[in-house]
Amino acid sequence: MIFVIDSLNKHEYPALLNDMFRLRKRVFADRLGWDVRVSNGMEKDKFDDLDPAHVISVDDSGEVVGCMRLLQTTGPHMLADIFGELLDGEAPLRSATVWEATRFCVDTERLTRGSERNSISYVTSEVMIGAFEFAMAAGITDAVAVIDPVMDRVLKRSGNAPYGYLGSPKPMGKVTALAALMDCSEARIQSIRDYAGIRHDVTLPQRVIA
Amino acid sequence: MDIIDLSVAAKTSENYLGFLDQVCDRLELDFASYATTSPMTGAVQGYANYPDRWKMHYMQRNLHRVDPTIHKSALSIAPVDWSRFERDEKFKAVFFAAGDFGISPQGLTVPIRGPYGDRGLLSVTRTCSREEWDKLKRRVIGELQVAAVHLHDAVMRSDVISQALRQPKLSRREREILQWAAAGKSQTDIGDILGISHRTVEVHLRSAREKMGALSTVQAVGRAIGLGLIYPR
């Protein structure tokens, strides 16, 4: 199930946010070896202080299993200030209707390889559906997402291939990072839903049929 | 386009108010207001086409100090529908008398963020049924986002120092695409020429337009030539 948490409602979900920062530490510091700031077992950076929106996937036992952070490209964001290298030193996109997605990850240790409810592919799709629906309601038409090649492959084979890339892939920690473009559209959401078999409203709790 | 182009119009409150009027006319809204706080001085700058009686009422009671549509919406990256504040005591304090002034408590606020940590808010209202409001929102929200950033950028560029700081920075790809647009190529042609998807062309073009404060591609091409970013041909 998806939660969208921003500075308007974060006081309602302190534990969920901390779990998300712990997941990000396990993924970006431990697994991908990125040069990120870790304290108290949590990965947080200065962009988390700029009132971003977090899209968070929680599994049936209440664990945070996936997340993504969204910021407007009109204001300070990672491709403008930190990931400039990915754009080969070029100026970043700046548009009222384009958002940036960063820190996109899923819990590969907890999730399975298949396509059932607790799989990497299902949770990735759920986070993307949640993010695209939130973005569309806000009038956003496109997103630029910083991802690694593994995530890129997951997107390509789950009905959610990026329509383009900015700059060129660059080494970052143990992997490479790239800036991918995706449209926030009904067509894309439908395509993700078809591949993942997700028909319900992802922001509502689901009854689990054992 | 018939909307006032604030990137060339004089930076006067008449033009800002005219822009708000046009946003209301085009997007079927009753009232619109814009506010920003200077990152340097903390001074609040605002424009609104509300009736004067409501503005007086609002100012005399210093309602901006408690108005959640101002204080909370800036915390969001997405437009905030005021229905989120309906049960809020502060919201009631601001809006309980609004009906007497012909002001609907049905509205939303678009939060705008600029590159230097500057923030702005464009708020709009409309009296109609909940269903109509939801439909209208879906239809106009994208245009509202673009209008909000256009207005905010114009207000932020209204002094000389900011103007110097805020020269548009186009990427090589954006310049290249504008150069082909100047040669009369369509988006489809440009995508084929550069070997990128048409939507990639579209997103770069949109970014270039908005960075230059231009309302159309033709205008963006003209400005890019004027600034020496691309060559006339």
Coordinates of C-alpha atoms in Angstrom, one line a residue:
Chain A
M1 CA 0.0 0.0 0.0
I2 CA 1.2 3.5 -0.9
F3 CA 1.6 6.5 1.4
V4 CA 2.4 10.0 0.0
I5 CA 4.1 11.8 2.9
D6 CA 5.2 15.5 2.6
S7 CA 5.8 18.3 5.1
L8 CA 2.0 18.8 5.3
N9 CA 1.3 15.4 6.8
K10 CA 4.6 14.1 8.1
H11 CA 3.7 14.7 11.7
E12 CA 1.2 11.8 11.3
Y13 CA 3.8 9.3 10.1
P14 CA 7.1 9.7 12.1
A15 CA 7.8 6.0 12.3
L16 CA 7.1 5.3 8.6
L17 CA 9.5 8.1 7.6
N18 CA 12.3 6.8 9.9
D19 CA 11.8 3.3 8.4
M20 CA 12.1 4.8 4.9
F21 CA 15.4 6.5 5.9
R22 CA 16.7 3.2 7.2
L23 CA 15.7 1.4 3.9
R24 CA 17.6 4.2 2.0
K25 CA 20.7 3.6 4.2
R26 CA 20.6 -0.2 3.5
V27 CA 20.2 0.4 -0.3
F28 CA 22.3 3.5 -1.1
A29 CA 25.0 3.3 1.5
D30 CA 25.4 -0.5 2.0
R31 CA 24.3 -2.1 -1.3
L32 CA 25.1 0.6 -3.9
G33 CA 28.0 2.1 -2.1
W34 CA 27.0 5.7 -2.8
D35 CA 28.8 8.5 -1.0
V36 CA 25.8 9.5 1.2
R37 CA 25.5 10.8 4.7
V38 CA 24.4 8.3 7.3
S39 CA 23.6 8.9 10.9
N40 CA 21.7 6.7 13.4
G41 CA 21.4 4.0 10.7
M42 CA 19.4 6.4 8.5
E43 CA 20.3 8.1 5.1
K44 CA 19.2 11.7 5.0
D45 CA 20.5 14.6 2.9
K46 CA 19.9 18.3 2.6
F47 CA 17.1 17.7 0.0
D48 CA 15.1 16.0 2.7
D49 CA 15.0 19.3 4.5
L50 CA 13.5 21.1 1.4
D51 CA 10.0 19.7 2.0
P52 CA 10.0 17.0 -0.7
A53 CA 7.2 14.5 -1.1
H54 CA 8.0 10.8 -0.4
V55 CA 6.1 8.0 -2.0
I56 CA 6.4 5.0 0.3
S57 CA 5.3 1.4 -0.2
V58 CA 4.4 -0.6 2.9
D59 CA 3.9 -4.3 2.8
D60 CA 1.1 -6.3 4.5
S61 CA 3.1 -6.6 7.7
G62 CA 3.7 -2.9 7.9
E63 CA 7.3 -2.9 6.7
V64 CA 8.6 -0.1 4.4
V65 CA 9.6 -2.0 1.2
G66 CA 10.0 0.8 -1.4
C67 CA 10.2 4.5 -1.7
M68 CA 10.9 7.5 -4.0
R69 CA 11.5 11.2 -3.3
L70 CA 9.9 13.9 -5.5
L71 CA 10.9 17.6 -5.9
Q72 CA 10.0 20.3 -8.3
T73 CA 12.5 21.0 -11.1
T74 CA 11.8 24.8 -10.8
G75 CA 13.5 24.9 -7.4
P76 CA 16.6 23.3 -5.9
H77 CA 16.8 19.6 -6.8
M78 CA 19.5 17.0 -7.1
L79 CA 20.2 17.1 -10.9
A80 CA 20.7 20.9 -10.6
D81 CA 22.9 20.8 -7.5
I82 CA 24.5 17.4 -6.9
F83 CA 24.1 15.1 -9.9
G84 CA 25.2 17.7 -12.5
E85 CA 27.9 15.2 -13.6
L86 CA 25.1 12.9 -15.0
L87 CA 24.1 15.7 -17.3
D88 CA 27.7 16.1 -18.6
G89 CA 27.9 19.5 -17.0
E90 CA 24.8 20.8 -18.9
A91 CA 22.1 22.9 -17.3
P92 CA 19.2 20.8 -15.9
L93 CA 15.7 20.8 -17.2
R94 CA 13.5 23.4 -15.5
S95 CA 9.8 23.2 -16.0
A96 CA 6.6 23.8 -14.0
T97 CA 5.2 20.5 -15.2
V98 CA 8.3 18.3 -14.7
W99 CA 9.2 16.7 -11.3
E100 CA 12.4 15.0 -10.3
A101 CA 12.4 11.6 -8.7
T102 CA 15.4 10.5 -6.7
R103 CA 16.3 7.9 -4.0
F104 CA 14.0 5.4 -5.8
C105 CA 14.6 2.0 -4.3
V106 CA 13.0 -1.2 -3.1
D107 CA 14.0 -3.7 -0.4
T108 CA 15.7 -6.4 -2.5
E109 CA 16.6 -8.4 0.6
R110 CA 13.0 -8.7 1.8
L111 CA 11.3 -8.9 -1.6
T112 CA 11.3 -11.9 -3.9
R113 CA 12.3 -12.3 -7.5
G114 CA 9.0 -13.4 -8.9
S115 CA 6.0 -11.2 -9.8
E116 CA 3.7 -11.9 -6.8
R117 CA 2.7 -9.4 -4.1
N118 CA 6.0 -9.4 -2.3
S119 CA 8.2 -9.2 -5.3
I120 CA 10.7 -6.5 -6.4
S121 CA 8.7 -6.0 -9.6
Y122 CA 5.3 -5.6 -7.8
V123 CA 6.6 -3.1 -5.3
T124 CA 8.5 -1.1 -8.0
S125 CA 5.3 -1.0 -10.0
E126 CA 3.2 0.1 -7.0
V127 CA 5.6 2.9 -6.1
M128 CA 5.6 4.1 -9.8
I129 CA 1.7 4.0 -10.0
G130 CA 1.5 5.9 -6.7
A131 CA 4.0 8.5 -7.9
F132 CA 2.5 9.0 -11.3
E133 CA -1.1 9.3 -10.0
F134 CA 0.1 11.9 -7.4
A135 CA 2.0 13.8 -10.1
M136 CA -0.9 13.7 -12.7
A137 CA -3.3 15.1 -10.1
A138 CA -0.8 18.0 -9.6
G139 CA -0.8 18.8 -13.3
I140 CA 2.7 17.2 -13.8
T141 CA 3.3 15.7 -17.3
D142 CA 6.8 14.3 -17.0
A143 CA 9.3 13.0 -14.5
V144 CA 13.1 12.8 -14.6
A145 CA 14.3 10.0 -12.4
V146 CA 17.8 9.2 -11.2
I147 CA 18.2 5.4 -11.4
D148 CA 20.7 2.6 -11.6
P149 CA 20.9 0.1 -14.5
V150 CA 19.2 -2.7 -12.5
M151 CA 16.2 -0.4 -11.9
D152 CA 16.3 0.6 -15.5
R153 CA 16.0 -3.0 -16.6
V154 CA 13.1 -3.6 -14.0
L155 CA 11.3 -0.6 -15.5
K156 CA 11.8 -1.8 -19.1
R157 CA 10.4 -5.2 -18.5
S158 CA 7.4 -4.0 -16.4
G159 CA 5.6 -2.0 -19.0
N160 CA 7.3 1.2 -17.8
A161 CA 10.3 1.8 -20.1
P162 CA 11.7 5.4 -20.0
Y163 CA 11.1 7.3 -23.2
G164 CA 14.5 8.9 -23.1
Y165 CA 17.6 9.7 -21.1
L166 CA 19.5 12.9 -20.2
G167 CA 23.3 13.2 -20.3
S168 CA 25.1 9.9 -20.0
P169 CA 25.5 7.2 -17.4
K170 CA 28.2 7.8 -14.8
P171 CA 29.8 5.6 -12.2
M172 CA 28.5 6.1 -8.7
G173 CA 29.6 3.9 -5.9
K174 CA 29.4 0.2 -7.0
V175 CA 27.0 0.9 -9.9
T176 CA 26.3 3.5 -12.6
A177 CA 23.6 6.1 -12.3
L178 CA 21.5 7.6 -15.1
A179 CA 18.8 10.2 -15.6
A180 CA 15.7 8.7 -17.2
L181 CA 12.6 10.5 -18.6
M182 CA 9.1 9.2 -18.1
D183 CA 5.7 10.6 -19.0
C184 CA 3.1 10.9 -16.2
S185 CA 0.1 9.7 -18.2
E186 CA -2.9 7.4 -18.0
A187 CA -1.4 5.3 -20.8
R188 CA 1.8 4.6 -18.8
I189 CA -0.1 3.9 -15.5
Q190 CA -2.4 1.5 -17.4
S191 CA 0.6 -0.3 -18.9
I192 CA 2.3 -0.7 -15.5
R193 CA -1.0 -1.9 -14.0
D194 CA -1.4 -4.5 -16.8
Y195 CA 2.1 -5.9 -16.3
A196 CA 1.9 -6.0 -12.5
G197 CA -1.7 -7.1 -12.3
I198 CA -2.5 -4.2 -10.0
R199 CA -6.2 -3.2 -10.4
H200 CA -7.0 -1.7 -7.0
D201 CA -6.4 1.9 -5.7
V202 CA -2.8 1.6 -4.5
T203 CA -3.4 4.2 -1.7
L204 CA -6.1 2.0 0.0
P205 CA -5.4 -1.0 2.2
Q206 CA -6.0 -4.3 0.6
R207 CA -7.5 -7.4 2.2
V208 CA -5.0 -10.2 1.9
I209 CA -6.5 -13.5 0.6
A210 CA -4.3 -16.2 2.1
Chain B
M1 CA -1.7 33.8 -26.9
D2 CA -3.8 36.5 -25.4
I3 CA -2.3 36.4 -21.9
I4 CA -0.1 39.2 -20.7
D5 CA 3.5 38.1 -21.2
L6 CA 5.1 39.2 -17.9
S7 CA 8.6 38.4 -19.2
V8 CA 8.4 41.5 -21.4
A9 CA 5.7 43.6 -19.8
A10 CA 6.6 46.3 -17.3
K11 CA 7.0 44.9 -13.8
T12 CA 4.1 46.8 -12.4
S13 CA 1.3 45.7 -10.0
E14 CA -1.2 46.6 -12.7
N15 CA 0.3 44.0 -15.0
Y16 CA 0.5 41.4 -12.3
L17 CA -3.2 42.1 -11.5
G18 CA -4.0 42.0 -15.2
F19 CA -2.3 38.6 -15.4
L20 CA -4.3 37.3 -12.5
D21 CA -7.6 38.6 -14.1
Q22 CA -6.6 36.8 -17.3
V23 CA -5.8 33.5 -15.5
C24 CA -9.3 33.7 -14.0
D25 CA -11.0 34.4 -17.3
R26 CA -9.1 31.7 -19.2
L27 CA -9.5 29.0 -16.6
E28 CA -13.0 29.7 -15.4
L29 CA -12.0 30.8 -11.9
D30 CA -13.5 33.5 -9.6
F31 CA -10.5 35.0 -8.0
A32 CA -6.7 34.6 -7.9
S33 CA -4.0 35.8 -5.6
Y34 CA -0.2 35.6 -5.5
A35 CA 2.1 36.0 -2.6
T36 CA 5.9 35.6 -2.0
T37 CA 8.2 36.3 0.9
S38 CA 11.6 37.8 0.0
P39 CA 14.4 35.3 1.0
M40 CA 16.5 38.4 1.7
T41 CA 14.3 40.8 3.7
G42 CA 11.4 38.6 4.7
A43 CA 9.0 41.1 3.3
V44 CA 5.7 39.8 1.9
Q45 CA 4.8 40.9 -1.6
G46 CA 1.3 40.0 -2.8
Y47 CA -1.3 40.7 -5.5
A48 CA -4.9 39.7 -5.6
N49 CA -8.0 40.5 -7.6
Y50 CA -10.4 39.9 -4.7
P51 CA -13.0 42.6 -4.1
D52 CA -11.6 45.6 -2.2
R53 CA -14.0 45.0 0.7
W54 CA -12.5 41.5 1.2
K55 CA -9.0 42.8 0.9
M56 CA -9.7 45.4 3.6
H57 CA -11.3 42.9 5.9
Y58 CA -8.4 40.5 5.4
M59 CA -5.7 43.2 6.0
Q60 CA -7.4 44.9 8.9
R61 CA -7.6 41.6 10.8
N62 CA -4.1 40.5 9.7
L63 CA -5.5 37.3 8.5
H64 CA -2.4 36.5 6.5
R65 CA -0.7 35.7 9.8
V66 CA -3.0 32.7 10.4
D67 CA -4.2 31.8 6.9
P68 CA -3.3 28.1 6.5
T69 CA -3.6 28.4 2.7
I70 CA -0.4 30.6 3.0
H71 CA 1.5 28.9 5.8
K72 CA 0.8 25.3 5.0
S73 CA 0.7 25.2 1.2
A74 CA 4.3 26.2 0.9
L75 CA 5.3 22.9 2.6
S76 CA 3.9 20.9 -0.4
I77 CA 5.3 20.3 -3.8
A78 CA 1.8 19.6 -5.2
P79 CA -1.1 22.1 -5.4
V80 CA -3.1 21.9 -2.1
D81 CA -6.9 21.8 -2.3
W82 CA -8.3 23.9 0.5
S83 CA -10.7 21.1 1.5
R84 CA -7.6 19.7 3.4
F85 CA -8.0 22.7 5.7
E86 CA -11.8 22.7 6.2
R87 CA -11.8 21.4 9.8
D88 CA -8.9 23.7 10.7
E89 CA -9.7 26.4 13.3
K90 CA -7.4 28.9 11.6
F91 CA -9.1 28.2 8.2
K92 CA -12.5 28.9 9.8
A93 CA -11.1 32.1 11.4
V94 CA -10.1 33.3 7.9
F95 CA -13.0 32.1 5.9
F96 CA -16.1 32.1 8.2
A97 CA -17.0 35.6 7.0
A98 CA -15.8 35.1 3.4
G99 CA -19.3 34.2 2.1
D100 CA -20.5 37.7 3.0
F101 CA -17.9 39.1 0.6
G102 CA -18.7 36.7 -2.2
I103 CA -15.6 34.7 -1.6
S104 CA -15.8 30.9 -1.8
P105 CA -13.8 28.8 0.6
Q106 CA -13.5 26.4 -2.3
G107 CA -10.0 26.8 -3.8
L108 CA -6.5 25.6 -4.1
T109 CA -3.0 26.9 -3.8
V110 CA -0.2 26.2 -6.2
P111 CA 3.2 26.3 -4.4
I112 CA 6.1 27.6 -6.5
R113 CA 9.8 27.0 -5.8
G114 CA 12.6 29.0 -7.5
P115 CA 16.2 28.0 -7.8
Y116 CA 17.5 30.3 -5.1
G117 CA 15.2 28.9 -2.3
D118 CA 12.6 31.5 -3.2
R119 CA 9.0 30.4 -2.8
G120 CA 5.7 31.7 -4.1
L121 CA 2.0 30.8 -3.9
L122 CA -0.7 31.2 -6.5
S123 CA -4.2 30.7 -5.0
V124 CA -7.5 30.5 -6.9
T125 CA -11.1 30.1 -5.9
R126 CA -14.3 29.1 -7.6
T127 CA -17.9 28.9 -6.4
C128 CA -19.5 25.8 -7.8
S129 CA -20.5 22.3 -6.8
R130 CA -17.8 19.9 -5.5
E131 CA -18.2 17.8 -8.7
E132 CA -17.7 20.7 -11.0
W133 CA -14.7 21.8 -9.0
D134 CA -13.1 18.4 -9.2
K135 CA -13.6 18.4 -13.0
L136 CA -12.4 21.9 -13.4
K137 CA -9.3 21.2 -11.4
R138 CA -8.3 18.2 -13.5
R139 CA -8.8 20.3 -16.7
V140 CA -6.8 23.4 -15.7
I141 CA -4.2 22.2 -13.1
G142 CA -1.3 21.9 -15.7
E143 CA -2.0 25.4 -17.1
L144 CA -2.2 26.8 -13.6
Q145 CA 1.2 25.3 -12.8
V146 CA 2.8 27.0 -15.8
A147 CA 1.0 30.4 -15.1
A148 CA 2.2 30.2 -11.4
V149 CA 5.8 29.8 -12.3
H150 CA 5.6 32.4 -15.1
L151 CA 4.2 35.0 -12.6
H152 CA 6.7 34.0 -9.8
D153 CA 9.7 34.2 -12.1
A154 CA 8.5 37.7 -13.3
V155 CA 8.1 39.0 -9.8
M156 CA 11.5 37.5 -8.8
R157 CA 13.2 39.2 -11.8
S158 CA 11.7 42.6 -11.0
D159 CA 14.9 44.0 -9.6
V160 CA 18.2 44.6 -11.4
I161 CA 20.4 42.2 -9.3
S162 CA 17.9 39.3 -9.7
Q163 CA 17.8 40.0 -13.5
A164 CA 21.5 39.6 -13.8
L165 CA 21.4 36.4 -11.7
R166 CA 18.6 34.9 -13.6
Q167 CA 19.9 34.8 -17.2
P168 CA 18.3 31.6 -18.6
K169 CA 20.8 28.7 -18.6
L170 CA 20.0 26.4 -21.5
S171 CA 21.6 23.0 -22.0
R172 CA 23.3 22.1 -25.2
R173 CA 20.3 19.9 -26.1
E174 CA 17.9 22.7 -25.5
R175 CA 19.9 25.1 -27.7
E176 CA 20.3 22.4 -30.4
I177 CA 16.5 21.8 -30.5
L178 CA 15.7 25.5 -30.6
Q179 CA 18.2 25.8 -33.4
W180 CA 16.3 23.2 -35.4
A181 CA 13.0 24.8 -34.5
A182 CA 14.4 28.1 -35.9
A183 CA 15.1 26.2 -39.1
G184 CA 11.4 25.4 -39.3
K185 CA 11.6 21.7 -38.3
S186 CA 8.7 20.1 -36.5
Q187 CA 9.1 18.3 -33.2
T188 CA 8.8 15.0 -35.1
D189 CA 11.5 16.0 -37.6
I190 CA 13.8 17.1 -34.8
G191 CA 13.4 13.8 -32.9
D192 CA 14.3 12.0 -36.1
I193 CA 17.3 14.2 -36.8
L194 CA 18.7 13.9 -33.3
G195 CA 17.7 10.2 -32.9
I196 CA 15.7 10.9 -29.7
S197 CA 12.0 10.3 -29.0
H198 CA 9.5 13.0 -29.8
R199 CA 8.6 13.3 -26.2
T200 CA 12.2 14.0 -25.3
V201 CA 12.2 16.8 -27.8
E202 CA 8.9 18.1 -26.3
V203 CA 10.2 18.1 -22.8
H204 CA 13.4 19.9 -23.7
L205 CA 11.4 22.5 -25.7
R206 CA 9.0 23.1 -22.9
S207 CA 11.9 23.5 -20.4
A208 CA 13.7 25.9 -22.8
R209 CA 10.5 27.9 -23.3
E210 CA 9.8 28.2 -19.6
K211 CA 13.4 29.1 -18.7
M212 CA 13.2 32.0 -21.2
G213 CA 9.8 33.0 -19.9
A214 CA 8.4 32.5 -23.4
L215 CA 4.8 31.5 -24.0
S216 CA 5.4 29.9 -27.3
T217 CA 8.2 28.2 -29.2
V218 CA 8.3 31.0 -31.8
Q219 CA 8.9 33.5 -29.0
A220 CA 11.6 31.3 -27.4
V221 CA 13.4 31.1 -30.7
G222 CA 13.3 34.8 -31.1
R223 CA 14.6 35.4 -27.6
A224 CA 17.4 32.7 -28.0
I225 CA 18.6 34.5 -31.1
G226 CA 18.4 37.9 -29.3
L227 CA 20.6 36.5 -26.5
G228 CA 23.0 34.9 -28.9
L229 CA 22.2 31.4 -27.7
I230 CA 21.4 30.2 -31.2
Y231 CA 22.0 31.6 -34.7
P232 CA 19.5 33.1 -37.1
R233 CA 19.2 31.3 -40.4

